[in-house]
Each structure stands twice: as C-alpha cells, then as structure tokens.
Amino acid sequence: MLMLSVYNTLAREKQVFTPIEPGKVRMYVCGMTVYDLCHIGHARMLTAFDVVVRWLRASGYQVDYVRNITDIEDKIINRALELGITPEALVDRTIAEMHEDLGALYLQPPTHEPRATQHVGGMIRLIEGLIANGRAYPAENGDVYYAVREFPGYGKLSRKSLDDLRAGERVGIDPHKRDPLDFVLWKAAKPGEPQWDSPWGPGRPGWHIECSAMSEYHLGSHFDIHGGGEDLQFPHHENEIAQSEGCHNHSYVNYWLHNGFLQLHGEKMSKSLGNFFTIRDVLKHFDGEVVRFLLIRGHYRSPINYSEELMRDAKNGLERLYTALKNVPPVGRAPIDWESDYARRFKTVMDDDFNTPEAIAVLFEMANEVNRTGSAELSAQLKGLAGILGLLQRDAVDFLQAAHGEGGLSAEAIEQMIVARTEARKAKNFAESDRIRDELLKAGVVLEDAAGKTTWRRQ
C-alpha cells in the first residue's frame, strides 16, 4: 500500500506521514498580515498549501485547516494612519479584497480563519504560562519578553545556535532585555494605538505569540502539520515552538512544511524589496486558473520564477489540457478509478511529498491519449484527477473562448466575423473567407472547421 511521505523541515528529511488521530489531520498555515493587497508571492504560498489540503482530503483524511489573519501589527497601524482611516476599517477592506483575489485563483476557504484580535485572551494566558515556567519576564517598561536561553530547544527548526545568533546580532541593545536575543511577547501601549488590558498593563501582543494562541485554540497544543513560507522558519516558527513548547512542556507540531519563494529576476518577490506584482495586477492580463497552473507547475519546496513569458507558457499548457476536454467531452462525473495506470501514477507522485510537477506530467499524458483514442471515459478521469489540483473544472469551450483579461475581440465580434466568413464561403468568395480567417488569427483567434461547423478558440 502506498504511503504519503512529506518533507519535514524539523527532521530535514522525508518522513511517512502518520496523523496523531487516525483518519484526521489538524493543519495550521500562517496567513496574511492584512495591511495591503496580496501579491503573487503570497499566492505562491497560499496555493501550495491549498494543494496540500486538497490531496489530504482526496486521500480520505478529514482535514481541519486553519489559516490565520494577522489584523493587528505595526504595518497595519502605520498604513491606516497614512490613509486617515481606522485600523479596523483598513483590515475589513483588505480582508474582503484578499478573499476576492484568492477566489479568482480557485483556493478553497480554510475550515477556520481566525483573526488575531479575537484571541488576545488566549495570548495572555500563554504568556502567563511562560512566566510561571520561568521562560518569560515582564520588564519595567511594560513589555514582556521571552528568555530564549531558558528554552533548551531553541534553534532546532532553523538549525541556528544561540552563540551563532549572538555573534551575528546587529540590532541595538534594548536595555529592558536580559539578553539581546530575547523577543517581545507583549508590547506596552503607545498613544493612539489599539490596546488591551493585561496583567502587565495595557498593550498589545507581539506577532509571534499570535499563531501559538490561534493554533492552540482551534487545533490543540499538539497537532499534525504547520506550514508557511521558508522565510518564516526563523524567527517566526522558531519562536512559535519556543512559546508553545515552553508553556506546555510537550511537542508542538509533528511535521513542518515550508514552500519555496516565487522569484522575479532571481530575487525573492516581496513588498520590502519593492519587486512584486499584486494578484490583481496579474489578473488584469491572465486568467486566475492560468496563474494557479503556473504556481503549482513547480514543486512547492522549490523556488519558481515569475515572468510574462512563463505566464504565457502556462496559458498555452492549460489550453492544451482544456482542448482535449473540448475535443472529447467527459462522460458525466465518473469517480476516479484509482486502479487505472494513470491514477496510480498520479497517486504515487502526489504521495511523494505532493509532487505536482510529476502529477501534471501525468495529466498531459492523459490528454494526449484522449486526443489519440477519443475516449470519453479517459477524458472524465482526466477532469477528475485535475480537479484534485483545482484545475480543469470549467466548461472547456468557455475557457478556450474567454479573453482571460488580455483584451482583444469580444466573443460577439468573433461570432459575427465567423458568420460573415461562412456567407463568403457559400458565395465562393474564398479570398474574403481567407481574409477574415487571417484577421481573426492576427487577433489571436483560431478557427477550426470540422463536420460542416466552425468553432473557435483564443490562441
């Protein structure tokens, strides 16, 4: 029997996945800090874990998927001040925009989407537990810090030692910290900022404590999978482990999964570097399913590049798959035959740490076979397997005829030109007929004549 194996960052190796509770998976992924529109690098991370959840569910697991929202943070406060609105108004607007963008990429909603501000009480209780265990301390300025040297396992995820971290320390020394490496759990209130009451005075939580509290509330203090971008390994995920294990004195997460970066000209795409495109920027030119196809065509742990040329290549690839479905419409929605050769190969590669590039290669082989044999049953299997990846679930003709945000002739204009071409052919005016075909081709529209009918698709 095939077993799912995943690359566990904590162990630095692939391991057979064994959930804590048979048949059920509890999974947490660090979501967005909602101060601005999501960029395409964020889409890379969110789509990667959407595929993980889809495959777990296709494998028969009941998945409790939590993806949080950070709705209180310095960037949110500063952006709200710039715009002259309240942080709450900025957060509500940005969350609505995020949901719209992720829906365009065919991401399924998480089981739970907690906001940090809904869990401040849980964060305070965690901090109290850490103080009681001697791993955190209140400072005179009203802040509360985590004492990293009081947690023996600090650095086990990122493979960083405290001595190496201390040697590389460049930030100014905070006189309120016992050690420069200590990090803040609770920030004392500043004038004009959102604040909550606490045993240490009014203030707000630090960023790292938020995920420890939200994951514990929804999944318990020990759960199966924690995911996020590879840039979160240190310090964010390292600090989460220190907080949760430092409070509860037992293991926090069994499997840590991290996705590779989306790169532009060889650099990580990020707002801090200023080299990014928002999801909305890209959707002005390309269909959301094309974007999704590009993002999952590379393995989730590997860096992938973004360019307009690669986007067009992804568009062409997706059109090849949809063309097979158009030429040979699937027979209903038949269940996947997991005993068939294609499905078994698809499952084998997906069970090997969610190897989507190899899974997509199987889809292309199926499409070629559909075109060769005209098998409607195989076409249905192609659609079913692709659906696990969030692909090929639209009407094939609709997809192939859609403008995908790139402008060009409208469907109505194309249909009118096809009618004119048909009339020209009936009148044996083949020069006019060829002229119309060439004009459509220049506009990116391909005509296909078969069985006395003319169909079209965008090139």
Coordinates of C-alpha atoms in Angstrom, one line a residue:
M1 CA 0.0 0.0 0.0
L2 CA 1.3 3.4 -0.9
M3 CA 2.1 5.7 2.0
L4 CA 2.1 9.5 2.0
S5 CA 5.6 10.9 2.7
V6 CA 6.3 14.6 3.4
Y7 CA 9.5 16.6 3.8
N8 CA 9.6 17.6 7.5
T9 CA 11.8 20.7 7.9
L10 CA 12.3 19.8 11.6
A11 CA 13.9 16.5 10.6
R12 CA 15.4 17.6 7.3
E13 CA 14.2 14.5 5.6
K14 CA 11.1 13.0 4.1
Q15 CA 9.0 11.0 6.6
V16 CA 6.0 8.8 6.3
F17 CA 3.0 10.9 7.4
T18 CA 1.2 9.4 10.4
P19 CA -1.5 11.7 11.9
I20 CA -2.0 11.9 15.6
E21 CA -5.6 10.8 15.3
P22 CA -6.2 8.1 12.6
G23 CA -8.1 9.5 9.6
K24 CA -7.9 13.1 10.8
V25 CA -5.4 15.9 10.1
R26 CA -5.1 19.1 12.0
M27 CA -3.2 21.7 10.0
Y28 CA -2.2 25.3 10.6
V29 CA -0.7 27.7 8.0
C30 CA 0.5 31.2 8.7
G31 CA -1.8 33.5 6.7
M32 CA -1.7 37.2 5.7
T33 CA -1.0 40.4 7.6
V34 CA -3.8 42.4 6.1
Y35 CA -2.4 45.9 5.5
D36 CA -2.3 45.8 1.7
L37 CA -3.3 43.8 -1.3
C38 CA -1.8 40.3 -1.6
H39 CA 1.0 39.9 -4.2
I40 CA 1.7 37.0 -6.4
G41 CA 4.4 35.7 -4.0
H42 CA 1.7 35.4 -1.3
A43 CA -0.4 33.5 -3.9
R44 CA 2.5 31.0 -4.3
M45 CA 2.4 30.1 -0.6
L46 CA -1.4 30.0 -0.2
T47 CA -1.8 27.9 -3.4
A48 CA 0.9 25.5 -2.3
F49 CA -1.0 24.7 0.9
D50 CA -4.3 24.6 -0.8
V51 CA -3.0 21.7 -2.9
V52 CA -1.7 20.0 0.3
V53 CA -5.2 20.2 1.8
R54 CA -6.9 19.0 -1.4
W55 CA -4.6 16.0 -1.6
L56 CA -5.1 15.1 2.0
R57 CA -8.8 15.2 1.6
A58 CA -8.6 13.2 -1.7
S59 CA -6.6 10.6 0.3
G60 CA -9.5 10.2 2.6
Y61 CA -8.4 12.3 5.5
Q62 CA -10.8 14.6 7.4
V63 CA -8.8 17.9 7.4
D64 CA -9.2 20.7 10.0
Y65 CA -7.4 23.5 8.2
V66 CA -6.7 26.8 10.0
R67 CA -5.2 29.8 8.2
N68 CA -5.0 32.8 10.3
I69 CA -5.3 36.6 9.7
T70 CA -2.9 39.0 11.5
D71 CA -5.1 42.0 11.9
I72 CA -3.1 44.0 14.5
E73 CA 0.6 44.8 13.7
D74 CA 2.8 47.8 13.1
K75 CA 2.3 47.8 9.3
I76 CA -1.5 47.9 9.8
I77 CA -1.3 50.8 12.2
N78 CA 1.1 52.8 10.0
R79 CA -0.9 52.2 6.8
A80 CA -4.2 53.2 8.5
L81 CA -2.5 56.4 9.7
E82 CA -1.3 57.1 6.1
L83 CA -4.8 56.6 4.7
G84 CA -6.6 58.5 7.5
I85 CA -8.8 55.6 8.5
T86 CA -9.1 53.3 11.5
P87 CA -7.1 50.1 11.6
E88 CA -10.4 48.2 11.7
A89 CA -11.6 49.8 8.5
L90 CA -8.4 49.0 6.8
V91 CA -8.5 45.4 7.9
D92 CA -12.1 44.8 6.9
R93 CA -11.4 46.3 3.4
T94 CA -8.2 44.3 2.9
I95 CA -9.7 41.0 4.0
A96 CA -12.6 41.4 1.5
E97 CA -10.0 42.1 -1.3
M98 CA -8.0 39.1 -0.2
H99 CA -11.0 36.8 -0.4
E100 CA -11.9 38.1 -3.8
D101 CA -8.3 37.6 -5.1
L102 CA -7.9 34.1 -3.7
G103 CA -11.3 33.1 -5.0
A104 CA -10.1 34.0 -8.5
L105 CA -7.2 31.6 -8.0
Y106 CA -9.7 28.8 -7.1
L107 CA -8.4 28.5 -3.5
Q108 CA -10.8 26.7 -1.2
P109 CA -11.5 28.5 2.1
P110 CA -9.9 27.2 5.2
T111 CA -12.0 25.4 7.9
H112 CA -11.2 28.3 10.2
E113 CA -9.8 31.8 9.5
P114 CA -9.2 33.3 13.0
R115 CA -8.2 36.9 13.4
A116 CA -5.5 37.7 16.0
T117 CA -7.7 40.3 17.7
Q118 CA -10.2 37.6 18.5
H119 CA -7.6 35.7 20.6
V120 CA -5.8 38.2 22.7
G121 CA -7.1 36.4 25.9
G122 CA -5.5 33.2 24.8
M123 CA -2.2 35.0 24.1
I124 CA -2.3 36.5 27.6
R125 CA -2.8 33.0 29.1
L126 CA 0.1 31.6 27.1
I127 CA 2.4 34.5 28.3
E128 CA 1.3 33.9 31.9
G129 CA 2.2 30.2 31.5
L130 CA 5.6 31.1 30.1
I131 CA 6.3 33.5 33.1
A132 CA 5.2 30.8 35.5
N133 CA 7.6 28.3 33.8
G134 CA 10.5 30.8 34.1
R135 CA 10.7 31.3 30.3
A136 CA 9.4 34.9 30.1
Y137 CA 9.7 38.0 32.2
P138 CA 7.9 41.4 32.4
A139 CA 10.2 44.4 32.0
E140 CA 9.9 47.8 33.7
N141 CA 8.7 49.4 30.5
G142 CA 5.5 47.3 30.5
D143 CA 6.8 44.9 27.8
V144 CA 7.0 41.2 28.3
Y145 CA 10.0 39.2 26.8
Y146 CA 10.7 35.6 26.1
A147 CA 14.0 34.5 27.6
V148 CA 15.4 32.3 24.8
R149 CA 18.2 30.9 26.8
E150 CA 15.7 29.3 29.2
F151 CA 14.4 27.1 26.4
P152 CA 16.9 24.4 25.6
G153 CA 15.5 23.5 22.2
Y154 CA 15.7 27.0 20.7
G155 CA 17.1 26.8 17.2
K156 CA 16.1 23.2 16.5
L157 CA 13.9 24.1 13.5
S158 CA 16.2 26.6 11.8
R159 CA 19.4 24.8 12.9
K160 CA 20.7 28.0 14.4
S161 CA 22.7 28.1 17.7
L162 CA 22.3 30.8 20.3
D163 CA 26.0 31.5 20.1
D164 CA 25.9 32.0 16.3
L165 CA 22.9 34.2 16.6
R166 CA 24.6 36.3 19.3
A167 CA 27.7 36.6 17.1
G168 CA 25.6 37.9 14.2
E169 CA 23.4 40.2 16.3
R170 CA 23.3 43.7 14.7
V171 CA 20.3 45.4 16.3
G172 CA 20.8 48.0 19.0
I173 CA 20.7 46.7 22.6
D174 CA 17.4 47.1 24.3
P175 CA 18.2 48.0 27.9
H176 CA 15.0 46.2 29.1
K177 CA 16.0 42.8 27.7
R178 CA 18.1 40.4 29.7
D179 CA 19.6 39.1 26.5
P180 CA 19.7 40.8 23.1
L181 CA 18.2 37.6 21.5
D182 CA 15.1 37.8 23.7
F183 CA 11.9 38.6 21.8
V184 CA 8.8 40.5 22.7
L185 CA 5.6 38.7 23.7
W186 CA 3.6 41.8 24.9
K187 CA 4.1 45.4 23.9
A188 CA 3.2 48.2 26.2
A189 CA 0.6 50.6 24.9
K190 CA 1.5 53.6 22.9
P191 CA -0.7 56.7 22.5
G192 CA -3.2 56.3 19.6
E193 CA -2.6 52.6 19.1
P194 CA -5.1 49.7 19.7
Q195 CA -4.7 48.2 23.1
W196 CA -6.0 45.6 25.5
D197 CA -5.8 45.2 29.3
S198 CA -3.4 42.7 30.7
P199 CA -1.7 41.7 34.0
W200 CA 1.3 43.9 32.8
G201 CA -0.7 46.9 31.9
P202 CA -2.5 48.0 28.7
G203 CA -0.8 47.0 25.4
R204 CA -1.0 44.6 22.5
P205 CA 0.5 41.2 21.6
G206 CA 3.8 40.6 19.8
W207 CA 3.5 39.0 16.4
H208 CA 4.9 35.6 17.2
I209 CA 2.6 34.8 20.1
E210 CA -0.5 35.2 17.9
C211 CA 0.0 32.0 15.9
S212 CA 0.7 30.0 19.1
A213 CA -2.6 31.1 20.6
M214 CA -4.7 30.7 17.5
S215 CA -3.4 27.3 16.6
E216 CA -3.9 26.1 20.1
Y217 CA -7.5 27.4 20.2
H218 CA -8.6 25.6 17.1
L219 CA -6.2 22.5 17.0
G220 CA -5.0 22.0 20.5
S221 CA -1.5 22.4 21.9
H222 CA -0.1 19.4 19.8
F223 CA -1.2 19.0 16.1
D224 CA -0.1 17.4 12.9
I225 CA 1.1 19.9 10.3
H226 CA 2.3 23.5 10.4
G227 CA 3.0 25.3 7.1
G228 CA 4.3 28.6 5.8
G229 CA 6.9 30.2 3.6
E230 CA 10.5 29.2 4.1
D231 CA 11.3 32.8 5.3
L232 CA 9.2 32.1 8.3
Q233 CA 11.4 29.3 9.7
F234 CA 13.4 31.9 11.6
P235 CA 12.5 33.7 13.7
H236 CA 8.7 33.2 13.5
H237 CA 8.3 29.5 13.5
E238 CA 11.3 29.0 15.8
N239 CA 9.6 31.4 18.2
E240 CA 6.3 29.6 17.9
I241 CA 7.9 26.4 19.0
A242 CA 9.7 28.1 21.9
Q243 CA 6.4 29.7 23.1
S244 CA 4.1 26.7 22.8
E245 CA 6.6 24.0 24.0
G246 CA 7.9 26.4 26.6
C247 CA 4.4 26.8 28.0
H248 CA 3.1 23.3 27.8
N249 CA 6.3 21.2 28.1
H250 CA 5.5 18.9 25.2
S251 CA 5.8 18.7 21.4
Y252 CA 4.0 21.4 19.5
V253 CA 3.9 20.2 15.8
N254 CA 4.9 16.9 14.2
Y255 CA 5.5 18.0 10.6
W256 CA 6.8 21.4 9.5
L257 CA 6.2 22.2 5.8
H258 CA 7.8 25.2 4.1
N259 CA 7.3 26.4 0.5
G260 CA 10.0 27.9 -1.7
F261 CA 9.9 31.5 -2.9
L262 CA 8.5 33.0 -6.0
Q263 CA 11.3 34.9 -7.7
L264 CA 11.5 37.8 -10.1
H265 CA 14.8 38.2 -11.9
G266 CA 16.4 35.7 -9.4
E267 CA 15.3 37.5 -6.3
K268 CA 12.5 36.7 -3.8
M269 CA 9.4 38.6 -4.6
S270 CA 8.4 40.8 -1.6
K271 CA 7.0 44.1 -0.7
S272 CA 10.0 45.0 1.3
L273 CA 12.2 44.7 -1.8
G274 CA 9.7 46.5 -4.0
N275 CA 9.8 43.8 -6.7
F276 CA 6.3 42.5 -6.7
F277 CA 3.1 42.4 -8.6
T278 CA -0.2 42.2 -6.8
I279 CA -2.5 39.3 -7.6
R280 CA -4.8 42.0 -9.1
D281 CA -2.1 43.3 -11.3
V282 CA -1.6 39.8 -12.8
L283 CA -5.3 39.1 -13.2
K284 CA -5.7 42.1 -15.4
H285 CA -3.7 40.2 -18.0
F286 CA -4.2 36.5 -17.2
D287 CA -7.0 34.2 -16.1
G288 CA -6.8 33.1 -12.4
E289 CA -6.6 29.4 -13.4
V290 CA -3.6 30.2 -15.6
V291 CA -1.9 31.8 -12.6
R292 CA -2.8 28.8 -10.4
F293 CA -1.4 26.5 -13.1
L294 CA 2.0 28.4 -13.1
L295 CA 2.2 28.3 -9.3
I296 CA 1.7 24.5 -8.9
R297 CA 3.7 23.5 -12.0
G298 CA 6.8 23.8 -9.8
H299 CA 7.3 21.7 -6.7
Y300 CA 6.1 23.5 -3.6
R301 CA 9.5 23.3 -1.9
S302 CA 11.4 24.7 -4.9
P303 CA 11.8 28.3 -5.9
I304 CA 9.9 29.2 -9.1
N305 CA 10.3 32.1 -11.4
Y306 CA 7.7 34.6 -12.5
S307 CA 7.7 36.4 -15.9
E308 CA 5.2 37.3 -18.6
E309 CA 6.9 34.7 -20.8
L310 CA 6.4 31.9 -18.3
M311 CA 2.8 33.0 -17.7
R312 CA 2.1 32.7 -21.5
D313 CA 3.7 29.3 -21.5
A314 CA 1.4 28.3 -18.6
K315 CA -1.6 29.6 -20.5
N316 CA -0.6 27.5 -23.6
G317 CA -0.2 24.4 -21.4
L318 CA -3.6 24.8 -19.7
E319 CA -5.2 25.4 -23.1
R320 CA -3.7 22.0 -24.3
L321 CA -5.4 20.2 -21.5
Y322 CA -8.7 22.0 -22.0
T323 CA -8.6 21.4 -25.7
A324 CA -8.5 17.6 -25.0
L325 CA -11.7 18.0 -22.9
K326 CA -13.3 20.1 -25.7
N327 CA -12.5 17.6 -28.4
V328 CA -13.6 14.6 -26.3
P329 CA -16.2 15.8 -23.7
P330 CA -16.1 13.8 -20.5
V331 CA -18.8 11.3 -19.7
G332 CA -20.6 12.7 -16.7
R333 CA -18.6 12.9 -13.4
A334 CA -17.4 9.4 -13.0
P335 CA -15.5 8.6 -9.8
I336 CA -11.7 8.3 -10.2
D337 CA -10.6 4.8 -11.0
W338 CA -7.6 4.5 -8.7
E339 CA -6.7 1.1 -10.1
S340 CA -6.1 2.5 -13.5
D341 CA -2.5 3.1 -14.6
Y342 CA -2.7 6.9 -14.9
A343 CA -4.5 7.3 -11.5
R344 CA -2.0 5.0 -9.7
R345 CA 0.9 7.0 -11.1
F346 CA -0.8 10.3 -10.2
K347 CA -1.2 9.0 -6.6
T348 CA 2.4 7.7 -6.4
V349 CA 3.9 11.1 -7.2
M350 CA 1.4 13.1 -5.1
D351 CA 2.2 10.7 -2.2
D352 CA 5.8 11.6 -2.7
D353 CA 5.7 15.0 -0.9
F354 CA 3.0 16.4 -3.1
N355 CA 5.0 16.3 -6.3
T356 CA 2.7 18.4 -8.5
P357 CA 5.1 18.7 -11.5
E358 CA 5.1 15.0 -12.0
A359 CA 1.3 14.9 -11.4
I360 CA 0.8 17.5 -14.1
A361 CA 3.0 15.4 -16.4
V362 CA 0.6 12.5 -15.9
L363 CA -2.3 14.9 -16.9
F364 CA -0.6 15.8 -20.2
E365 CA 0.0 12.1 -21.0
M366 CA -3.7 11.5 -20.4
A367 CA -4.6 14.5 -22.6
N368 CA -2.5 13.1 -25.4
E369 CA -4.2 9.7 -25.0
V370 CA -7.6 11.3 -25.0
N371 CA -6.8 13.1 -28.3
R372 CA -5.5 9.8 -29.8
T373 CA -8.3 7.5 -28.7
G374 CA -11.3 9.7 -28.4
S375 CA -12.1 8.0 -25.1
A376 CA -14.8 9.9 -23.2
E377 CA -14.2 7.7 -20.1
L378 CA -10.5 8.7 -20.0
S379 CA -11.5 12.3 -20.6
A380 CA -13.6 12.1 -17.4
Q381 CA -10.7 10.6 -15.5
L382 CA -8.5 13.5 -16.7
K383 CA -11.0 16.0 -15.5
G384 CA -11.4 14.2 -12.1
L385 CA -7.6 14.0 -11.4
A386 CA -7.1 17.6 -12.5
G387 CA -9.9 18.6 -10.1
I388 CA -7.8 17.4 -7.2
L389 CA -5.3 20.1 -8.1
G390 CA -8.0 22.7 -8.6
L391 CA -7.8 22.6 -12.4
L392 CA -10.0 21.9 -15.5
Q393 CA -13.3 22.2 -13.7
R394 CA -14.8 24.8 -16.1
D395 CA -16.6 24.2 -19.3
A396 CA -13.8 23.7 -21.9
V397 CA -15.3 25.8 -24.6
D398 CA -16.0 28.7 -22.2
F399 CA -12.3 28.6 -21.0
L400 CA -10.9 28.4 -24.5
Q401 CA -13.1 31.3 -25.7
A402 CA -12.6 33.5 -22.7
A403 CA -10.4 36.6 -23.1
H404 CA -8.6 35.9 -19.8
G405 CA -8.1 39.6 -19.1
E406 CA -5.9 40.2 -22.2
G407 CA -8.4 42.2 -24.2
G408 CA -8.8 41.5 -27.9
L409 CA -12.0 40.9 -29.8
S410 CA -15.2 40.1 -27.9
A411 CA -16.9 36.8 -28.3
E412 CA -19.8 38.6 -30.0
A413 CA -17.5 40.3 -32.6
I414 CA -15.8 36.9 -33.3
E415 CA -19.1 35.2 -33.9
Q416 CA -20.2 37.9 -36.3
M417 CA -17.0 37.6 -38.3
I418 CA -17.5 33.8 -38.4
V419 CA -21.0 34.4 -39.8
A420 CA -19.5 36.7 -42.4
R421 CA -16.9 34.2 -43.3
T422 CA -19.5 31.4 -43.7
E423 CA -21.5 33.6 -46.0
A424 CA -18.4 34.4 -48.1
R425 CA -17.7 30.7 -48.4
K426 CA -21.2 30.0 -49.5
A427 CA -20.8 32.7 -52.2
K428 CA -17.5 31.0 -53.2
N429 CA -15.7 34.2 -52.3
F430 CA -12.7 32.4 -50.9
A431 CA -10.5 35.5 -50.9
E432 CA -12.8 37.2 -48.4
S433 CA -13.1 34.0 -46.4
D434 CA -9.3 33.7 -46.1
R435 CA -9.1 37.4 -45.3
I436 CA -11.5 37.0 -42.3
R437 CA -9.6 33.9 -41.1
D438 CA -6.3 35.8 -41.3
E439 CA -7.7 38.8 -39.5
L440 CA -9.0 36.6 -36.7
L441 CA -5.7 34.8 -36.5
K442 CA -3.9 38.1 -36.1
A443 CA -6.3 38.9 -33.3
G444 CA -5.3 35.6 -31.6
V445 CA -8.4 33.7 -32.6
V446 CA -8.0 30.2 -34.2
L447 CA -10.8 28.8 -36.4
E448 CA -11.4 25.1 -36.6
D449 CA -13.6 23.7 -39.4
A450 CA -15.0 20.2 -38.8
A451 CA -18.1 18.3 -39.7
G452 CA -19.6 21.3 -41.5
K453 CA -19.3 23.6 -38.5
T454 CA -16.8 26.2 -37.5
T455 CA -15.6 26.5 -33.9
W456 CA -13.0 28.9 -32.4
R457 CA -10.6 29.3 -29.6
R458 CA -8.2 32.0 -28.5
Q459 CA -4.6 31.4 -29.3

